Amino acid sequence: MEGIESLLAEVPVFAGLGASALETIAGCGKNVHFEAGAVLFREGDAADTFYVVRHGSVAVETFIPARGPMMIETIESGEVIGWSWLFEPYRWHFDARALTVVRATAFDGACLRGKCEADPALGYALMSRFAQVLIERLQWTRLRLLDLYGDGNRS
Amino acid sequence: MTPALFRVAARERDTVDTWTLTLEAVDGPGPVIGPGQFMMVYVFGIGEVPISVSGPPGEPGPVVLTVRSVGAVSGAICASEPGAVLGLRGPFGTSWPVAAAAGGDMVVVAGGIGLAPLRPIVLHALANRDAYERVTVVYGARTPEDRLYVDEIERWREKIAVDVTVDAAGTEWGGPVGFVAKLVSRADIRPELATAFVCGPEIMMSTSIDALVARGVAPERVHVSMERHMDCGVGLCGHCQLGPTLICRDGPVYAYPTISRWMEVREL
């Protein structure tokens, strides 16, 4: 567990958490490895895990009937992927696929939810950090929805 | 104010709606153009639009324009075959202050067609590679198919770092998908040494600059290229007024602190 703790300390989303909190979180984690092309999770499946990507790149994808799979976003090293473990019905909304060899730390969502419920201060600290990441991604996604590069005439 | 005649020497398709034209002066060697300056391009019988120059700066010679077809005039420019004659006025406006980055790091942040006005400083940096330490280009495009200068960017990568992201892609795209500001927040730059040059839609510029400043890049070392409707190109008609400044005359390139407050005024 000590190895995971030290890795977590360098991940932006966990920045500022104390050693005790990191130790608690690390207790729900294990290091995993994916080959390029491997599926981390698939839309509709049970969402019981989230990942901190330590190395490599992961694509968040969805399948559009008659168009095929589309990449929605890529997640790079130092980022977190997977939020559906936080809220019912605990099902993935999208697919996640390794674009490269990926080394990550996988966290058991049920384990971490239990620890957050038992320790509200930890729960608040974690939720605040996750909310910040989610909001940042929401804002950038909103900007992409504007299709900013789809119009305009000066070059 | 009278357009000079230029003949289309070459035309290359960049994307489904964007072309790069090389124009040679019918008389004389062609103008000396600073990086970031623009030309007023007249298609006889149709109209005139401002187009930023995308070719190498500093030497008299052909004028290179990368033009997106979005209207009658820009569409007519894009449709101009080699041999066609267009009218050009200029160059007009201010230039990217490339000397400000000399001895330090150059960070170029482009969104969409905004890469075209930044291409001159990239070409300048490639031709004067020893004058700069790290040179990093961060470029956001709509889709992989909408990327400009695809083959050329591979050659840029031999000398400088180029990060490209797209807003949406099929699974065949192996690169990043996400807004360009995210790439800015992760790019391998040294904020304390960086001078940044930013061009693209205004929201893209402001969010990218927020990301640069959050990383520690000094706002006064950030330079932007602004866009408003232009008619005369020489500060007479007032159409491109933004607050106290006329973009055709005082811009299009500004130090960010000198223009940022006016970028926030919706009525402008």
PDB file of N, CA, C and O in Angstrom, chain A residues 71-114:
ATOM      1  N   MET A  71     -14.725   8.906 -30.290  1.00  0.00           N
ATOM      2  CA  MET A  71     -13.962   9.316 -29.111  1.00  0.00           C
ATOM      3  C   MET A  71     -14.516  10.628 -28.581  1.00  0.00           C
ATOM      4  O   MET A  71     -14.670  11.588 -29.326  1.00  0.00           O
ATOM      5  N   ILE A  72     -14.809  10.655 -27.298  1.00  0.00           N
ATOM      6  CA  ILE A  72     -15.367  11.852 -26.681  1.00  0.00           C
ATOM      7  C   ILE A  72     -14.268  12.678 -26.020  1.00  0.00           C
ATOM      8  O   ILE A  72     -14.264  13.905 -26.078  1.00  0.00           O
ATOM      9  N   GLU A  73     -13.349  11.981 -25.414  1.00  0.00           N
ATOM     10  CA  GLU A  73     -12.297  12.662 -24.664  1.00  0.00           C
ATOM     11  C   GLU A  73     -11.155  11.684 -24.453  1.00  0.00           C
ATOM     12  O   GLU A  73     -11.361  10.464 -24.469  1.00  0.00           O
ATOM     13  N   THR A  74      -9.985  12.217 -24.264  1.00  0.00           N
ATOM     14  CA  THR A  74      -8.868  11.360 -23.863  1.00  0.00           C
ATOM     15  C   THR A  74      -8.398  11.776 -22.475  1.00  0.00           C
ATOM     16  O   THR A  74      -8.429  12.953 -22.109  1.00  0.00           O
ATOM     17  N   ILE A  75      -7.980  10.790 -21.731  1.00  0.00           N
ATOM     18  CA  ILE A  75      -7.498  10.990 -20.370  1.00  0.00           C
ATOM     19  C   ILE A  75      -6.027  10.596 -20.348  1.00  0.00           C
ATOM     20  O   ILE A  75      -5.670   9.505 -20.808  1.00  0.00           O
ATOM     21  N   GLU A  76      -5.223  11.499 -19.831  1.00  0.00           N
ATOM     22  CA  GLU A  76      -3.779  11.292 -19.884  1.00  0.00           C
ATOM     23  C   GLU A  76      -3.229  11.008 -18.486  1.00  0.00           C
ATOM     24  O   GLU A  76      -3.962  11.034 -17.502  1.00  0.00           O
ATOM     25  N   SER A  77      -1.940  10.793 -18.439  1.00  0.00           N
ATOM     26  CA  SER A  77      -1.310  10.460 -17.159  1.00  0.00           C
ATOM     27  C   SER A  77      -1.538  11.582 -16.140  1.00  0.00           C
ATOM     28  O   SER A  77      -1.500  12.764 -16.467  1.00  0.00           O
ATOM     29  N   GLY A  78      -1.805  11.176 -14.906  1.00  0.00           N
ATOM     30  CA  GLY A  78      -2.082  12.131 -13.844  1.00  0.00           C
ATOM     31  C   GLY A  78      -3.547  12.447 -13.676  1.00  0.00           C
ATOM     32  O   GLY A  78      -3.933  13.135 -12.731  1.00  0.00           O
ATOM     33  N   GLU A  79      -4.383  11.936 -14.594  1.00  0.00           N
ATOM     34  CA  GLU A  79      -5.811  12.240 -14.528  1.00  0.00           C
ATOM     35  C   GLU A  79      -6.595  11.036 -14.022  1.00  0.00           C
ATOM     36  O   GLU A  79      -6.123   9.899 -14.045  1.00  0.00           O
ATOM     37  N   VAL A  80      -7.819  11.335 -13.619  1.00  0.00           N
ATOM     38  CA  VAL A  80      -8.734  10.301 -13.118  1.00  0.00           C
ATOM     39  C   VAL A  80      -9.744   9.975 -14.208  1.00  0.00           C
ATOM     40  O   VAL A  80     -10.229  10.867 -14.908  1.00  0.00           O
ATOM     41  N   ILE A  81     -10.072   8.703 -14.354  1.00  0.00           N
ATOM     42  CA  ILE A  81     -11.138   8.308 -15.268  1.00  0.00           C
ATOM     43  C   ILE A  81     -12.127   7.432 -14.514  1.00  0.00           C
ATOM     44  O   ILE A  81     -11.743   6.515 -13.792  1.00  0.00           O
ATOM     45  N   GLY A  82     -13.413   7.759 -14.705  1.00  0.00           N
ATOM     46  CA  GLY A  82     -14.474   6.971 -14.086  1.00  0.00           C
ATOM     47  C   GLY A  82     -15.135   7.710 -12.948  1.00  0.00           C
ATOM     48  O   GLY A  82     -14.505   7.981 -11.922  1.00  0.00           O
ATOM     49  N   TRP A  83     -16.409   8.086 -13.148  1.00  0.00           N
ATOM     50  CA  TRP A  83     -17.172   8.772 -12.103  1.00  0.00           C
ATOM     51  C   TRP A  83     -18.436   8.016 -11.741  1.00  0.00           C
ATOM     52  O   TRP A  83     -19.074   8.327 -10.737  1.00  0.00           O
ATOM     53  N   SER A  84     -18.836   7.057 -12.555  1.00  0.00           N
ATOM     54  CA  SER A  84     -20.145   6.419 -12.380  1.00  0.00           C
ATOM     55  C   SER A  84     -20.216   5.574 -11.114  1.00  0.00           C
ATOM     56  O   SER A  84     -21.311   5.232 -10.670  1.00  0.00           O
ATOM     57  N   TRP A  85     -19.074   5.244 -10.525  1.00  0.00           N
ATOM     58  CA  TRP A  85     -19.066   4.506  -9.265  1.00  0.00           C
ATOM     59  C   TRP A  85     -19.556   5.357  -8.103  1.00  0.00           C
ATOM     60  O   TRP A  85     -19.879   4.852  -7.040  1.00  0.00           O
ATOM     61  N   LEU A  86     -19.630   6.690  -8.340  1.00  0.00           N
ATOM     62  CA  LEU A  86     -20.014   7.592  -7.261  1.00  0.00           C
ATOM     63  C   LEU A  86     -21.514   7.593  -6.996  1.00  0.00           C
ATOM     64  O   LEU A  86     -21.951   7.852  -5.883  1.00  0.00           O
ATOM     65  N   PHE A  87     -22.308   7.360  -8.032  1.00  0.00           N
ATOM     66  CA  PHE A  87     -23.752   7.573  -7.918  1.00  0.00           C
ATOM     67  C   PHE A  87     -24.522   6.390  -8.498  1.00  0.00           C
ATOM     68  O   PHE A  87     -24.084   5.766  -9.471  1.00  0.00           O
ATOM     69  N   GLU A  88     -25.673   6.132  -7.908  1.00  0.00           N
ATOM     70  CA  GLU A  88     -26.538   5.097  -8.469  1.00  0.00           C
ATOM     71  C   GLU A  88     -26.929   5.481  -9.883  1.00  0.00           C
ATOM     72  O   GLU A  88     -27.042   6.667 -10.184  1.00  0.00           O
ATOM     73  N   PRO A  89     -27.127   4.569 -10.764  1.00  0.00           N
ATOM     74  CA  PRO A  89     -27.215   3.113 -10.580  1.00  0.00           C
ATOM     75  C   PRO A  89     -25.869   2.393 -10.679  1.00  0.00           C
ATOM     76  O   PRO A  89     -25.862   1.179 -10.839  1.00  0.00           O
ATOM     77  N   TYR A  90     -24.757   3.157 -10.589  1.00  0.00           N
ATOM     78  CA  TYR A  90     -23.423   2.555 -10.649  1.00  0.00           C
ATOM     79  C   TYR A  90     -23.233   1.749 -11.943  1.00  0.00           C
ATOM     80  O   TYR A  90     -22.861   0.580 -11.932  1.00  0.00           O
ATOM     81  N   ARG A  91     -23.553   2.381 -13.053  1.00  0.00           N
ATOM     82  CA  ARG A  91     -23.352   1.786 -14.383  1.00  0.00           C
ATOM     83  C   ARG A  91     -22.533   2.767 -15.221  1.00  0.00           C
ATOM     84  O   ARG A  91     -22.765   3.985 -15.155  1.00  0.00           O
ATOM     85  N   TRP A  92     -21.617   2.237 -16.019  1.00  0.00           N
ATOM     86  CA  TRP A  92     -20.818   3.110 -16.880  1.00  0.00           C
ATOM     87  C   TRP A  92     -21.682   3.734 -17.963  1.00  0.00           C
ATOM     88  O   TRP A  92     -22.523   3.058 -18.557  1.00  0.00           O
ATOM     89  N   HIS A  93     -21.453   4.996 -18.198  1.00  0.00           N
ATOM     90  CA  HIS A  93     -22.184   5.697 -19.258  1.00  0.00           C
ATOM     91  C   HIS A  93     -21.434   5.669 -20.584  1.00  0.00           C
ATOM     92  O   HIS A  93     -22.013   5.940 -21.632  1.00  0.00           O
ATOM     93  N   PHE A  94     -20.135   5.383 -20.528  1.00  0.00           N
ATOM     94  CA  PHE A  94     -19.333   5.360 -21.744  1.00  0.00           C
ATOM     95  C   PHE A  94     -18.353   4.190 -21.690  1.00  0.00           C
ATOM     96  O   PHE A  94     -18.200   3.549 -20.652  1.00  0.00           O
ATOM     97  N   ASP A  95     -17.702   3.955 -22.827  1.00  0.00           N
ATOM     98  CA  ASP A  95     -16.620   2.974 -22.875  1.00  0.00           C
ATOM     99  C   ASP A  95     -15.303   3.687 -22.560  1.00  0.00           C
ATOM    100  O   ASP A  95     -15.159   4.893 -22.807  1.00  0.00           O
ATOM    101  N   ALA A  96     -14.348   2.923 -22.070  1.00  0.00           N
ATOM    102  CA  ALA A  96     -12.982   3.443 -21.913  1.00  0.00           C
ATOM    103  C   ALA A  96     -12.018   2.415 -22.482  1.00  0.00           C
ATOM    104  O   ALA A  96     -12.097   1.228 -22.156  1.00  0.00           O
ATOM    105  N   ARG A  97     -11.125   2.903 -23.351  1.00  0.00           N
ATOM    106  CA  ARG A  97     -10.205   2.003 -24.055  1.00  0.00           C
ATOM    107  C   ARG A  97      -8.798   2.583 -23.989  1.00  0.00           C
ATOM    108  O   ARG A  97      -8.616   3.801 -24.165  1.00  0.00           O
ATOM    109  N   ALA A  98      -7.849   1.716 -23.716  1.00  0.00           N
ATOM    110  CA  ALA A  98      -6.450   2.154 -23.668  1.00  0.00           C
ATOM    111  C   ALA A  98      -5.958   2.456 -25.079  1.00  0.00           C
ATOM    112  O   ALA A  98      -6.058   1.603 -25.966  1.00  0.00           O
ATOM    113  N   LEU A  99      -5.447   3.670 -25.283  1.00  0.00           N
ATOM    114  CA  LEU A  99      -4.881   4.025 -26.588  1.00  0.00           C
ATOM    115  C   LEU A  99      -3.426   3.590 -26.687  1.00  0.00           C
ATOM    116  O   LEU A  99      -2.896   3.412 -27.784  1.00  0.00           O
ATOM    117  N   THR A 100      -2.792   3.503 -25.548  1.00  0.00           N
ATOM    118  CA  THR A 100      -1.395   3.085 -25.468  1.00  0.00           C
ATOM    119  C   THR A 100      -1.308   2.048 -24.352  1.00  0.00           C
ATOM    120  O   THR A 100      -2.321   1.723 -23.731  1.00  0.00           O
ATOM    121  N   VAL A 101      -0.140   1.577 -24.103  1.00  0.00           N
ATOM    122  CA  VAL A 101       0.052   0.826 -22.868  1.00  0.00           C
ATOM    123  C   VAL A 101      -0.289   1.771 -21.706  1.00  0.00           C
ATOM    124  O   VAL A 101       0.160   2.915 -21.688  1.00  0.00           O
ATOM    125  N   VAL A 102      -1.105   1.293 -20.804  1.00  0.00           N
ATOM    126  CA  VAL A 102      -1.551   2.138 -19.690  1.00  0.00           C
ATOM    127  C   VAL A 102      -1.172   1.475 -18.370  1.00  0.00           C
ATOM    128  O   VAL A 102      -1.457   0.292 -18.148  1.00  0.00           O
ATOM    129  N   ARG A 103      -0.543   2.261 -17.540  1.00  0.00           N
ATOM    130  CA  ARG A 103      -0.350   1.841 -16.150  1.00  0.00           C
ATOM    131  C   ARG A 103      -1.221   2.745 -15.292  1.00  0.00           C
ATOM    132  O   ARG A 103      -1.215   3.966 -15.456  1.00  0.00           O
ATOM    133  N   ALA A 104      -1.983   2.129 -14.434  1.00  0.00           N
ATOM    134  CA  ALA A 104      -2.957   2.891 -13.653  1.00  0.00           C
ATOM    135  C   ALA A 104      -3.084   2.290 -12.268  1.00  0.00           C
ATOM    136  O   ALA A 104      -2.604   1.185 -12.011  1.00  0.00           O
ATOM    137  N   THR A 105      -3.720   3.050 -11.393  1.00  0.00           N
ATOM    138  CA  THR A 105      -4.133   2.507 -10.101  1.00  0.00           C
ATOM    139  C   THR A 105      -5.646   2.424 -10.128  1.00  0.00           C
ATOM    140  O   THR A 105      -6.322   3.426 -10.419  1.00  0.00           O
ATOM    141  N   ALA A 106      -6.160   1.220  -9.897  1.00  0.00           N
ATOM    142  CA  ALA A 106      -7.610   0.999  -9.899  1.00  0.00           C
ATOM    143  C   ALA A 106      -8.109   1.030  -8.462  1.00  0.00           C
ATOM    144  O   ALA A 106      -7.501   0.428  -7.562  1.00  0.00           O
ATOM    145  N   PHE A 107      -9.218   1.737  -8.252  1.00  0.00           N
ATOM    146  CA  PHE A 107      -9.783   1.845  -6.911  1.00  0.00           C
ATOM    147  C   PHE A 107     -11.162   1.187  -6.865  1.00  0.00           C
ATOM    148  O   PHE A 107     -11.974   1.392  -7.783  1.00  0.00           O
ATOM    149  N   ASP A 108     -11.371   0.437  -5.824  1.00  0.00           N
ATOM    150  CA  ASP A 108     -12.656  -0.223  -5.603  1.00  0.00           C
ATOM    151  C   ASP A 108     -13.652   0.849  -5.128  1.00  0.00           C
ATOM    152  O   ASP A 108     -13.509   1.402  -4.030  1.00  0.00           O
ATOM    153  N   GLY A 109     -14.642   1.142  -5.961  1.00  0.00           N
ATOM    154  CA  GLY A 109     -15.582   2.212  -5.651  1.00  0.00           C
ATOM    155  C   GLY A 109     -16.384   1.935  -4.391  1.00  0.00           C
ATOM    156  O   GLY A 109     -16.588   2.839  -3.571  1.00  0.00           O
ATOM    157  N   ALA A 110     -16.870   0.707  -4.230  1.00  0.00           N
ATOM    158  CA  ALA A 110     -17.676   0.381  -3.047  1.00  0.00           C
ATOM    159  C   ALA A 110     -16.844   0.526  -1.779  1.00  0.00           C
ATOM    160  O   ALA A 110     -17.317   1.034  -0.749  1.00  0.00           O
ATOM    161  N   CYS A 111     -15.598   0.106  -1.852  1.00  0.00           N
ATOM    162  CA  CYS A 111     -14.678   0.231  -0.722  1.00  0.00           C
ATOM    163  C   CYS A 111     -14.519   1.700  -0.335  1.00  0.00           C
ATOM    164  O   CYS A 111     -14.645   2.076   0.837  1.00  0.00           O
ATOM    165  N   LEU A 112     -14.305   2.547  -1.366  1.00  0.00           N
ATOM    166  CA  LEU A 112     -14.062   3.956  -1.068  1.00  0.00           C
ATOM    167  C   LEU A 112     -15.340   4.655  -0.611  1.00  0.00           C
ATOM    168  O   LEU A 112     -15.295   5.512   0.292  1.00  0.00           O
ATOM    169  N   ARG A 113     -16.465   4.288  -1.197  1.00  0.00           N
ATOM    170  CA  ARG A 113     -17.739   4.868  -0.740  1.00  0.00           C
ATOM    171  C   ARG A 113     -17.964   4.541   0.731  1.00  0.00           C
ATOM    172  O   ARG A 113     -18.397   5.389   1.519  1.00  0.00           O
ATOM    173  N   GLY A 114     -17.679   3.305   1.105  1.00  0.00           N
ATOM    174  CA  GLY A 114     -17.841   2.895   2.502  1.00  0.00           C
ATOM    175  C   GLY A 114     -16.959   3.712   3.430  1.00  0.00           C
ATOM    176  O   GLY A 114     -17.402   4.157   4.500  1.00  0.00           O
TER     177      GLY A 114
END
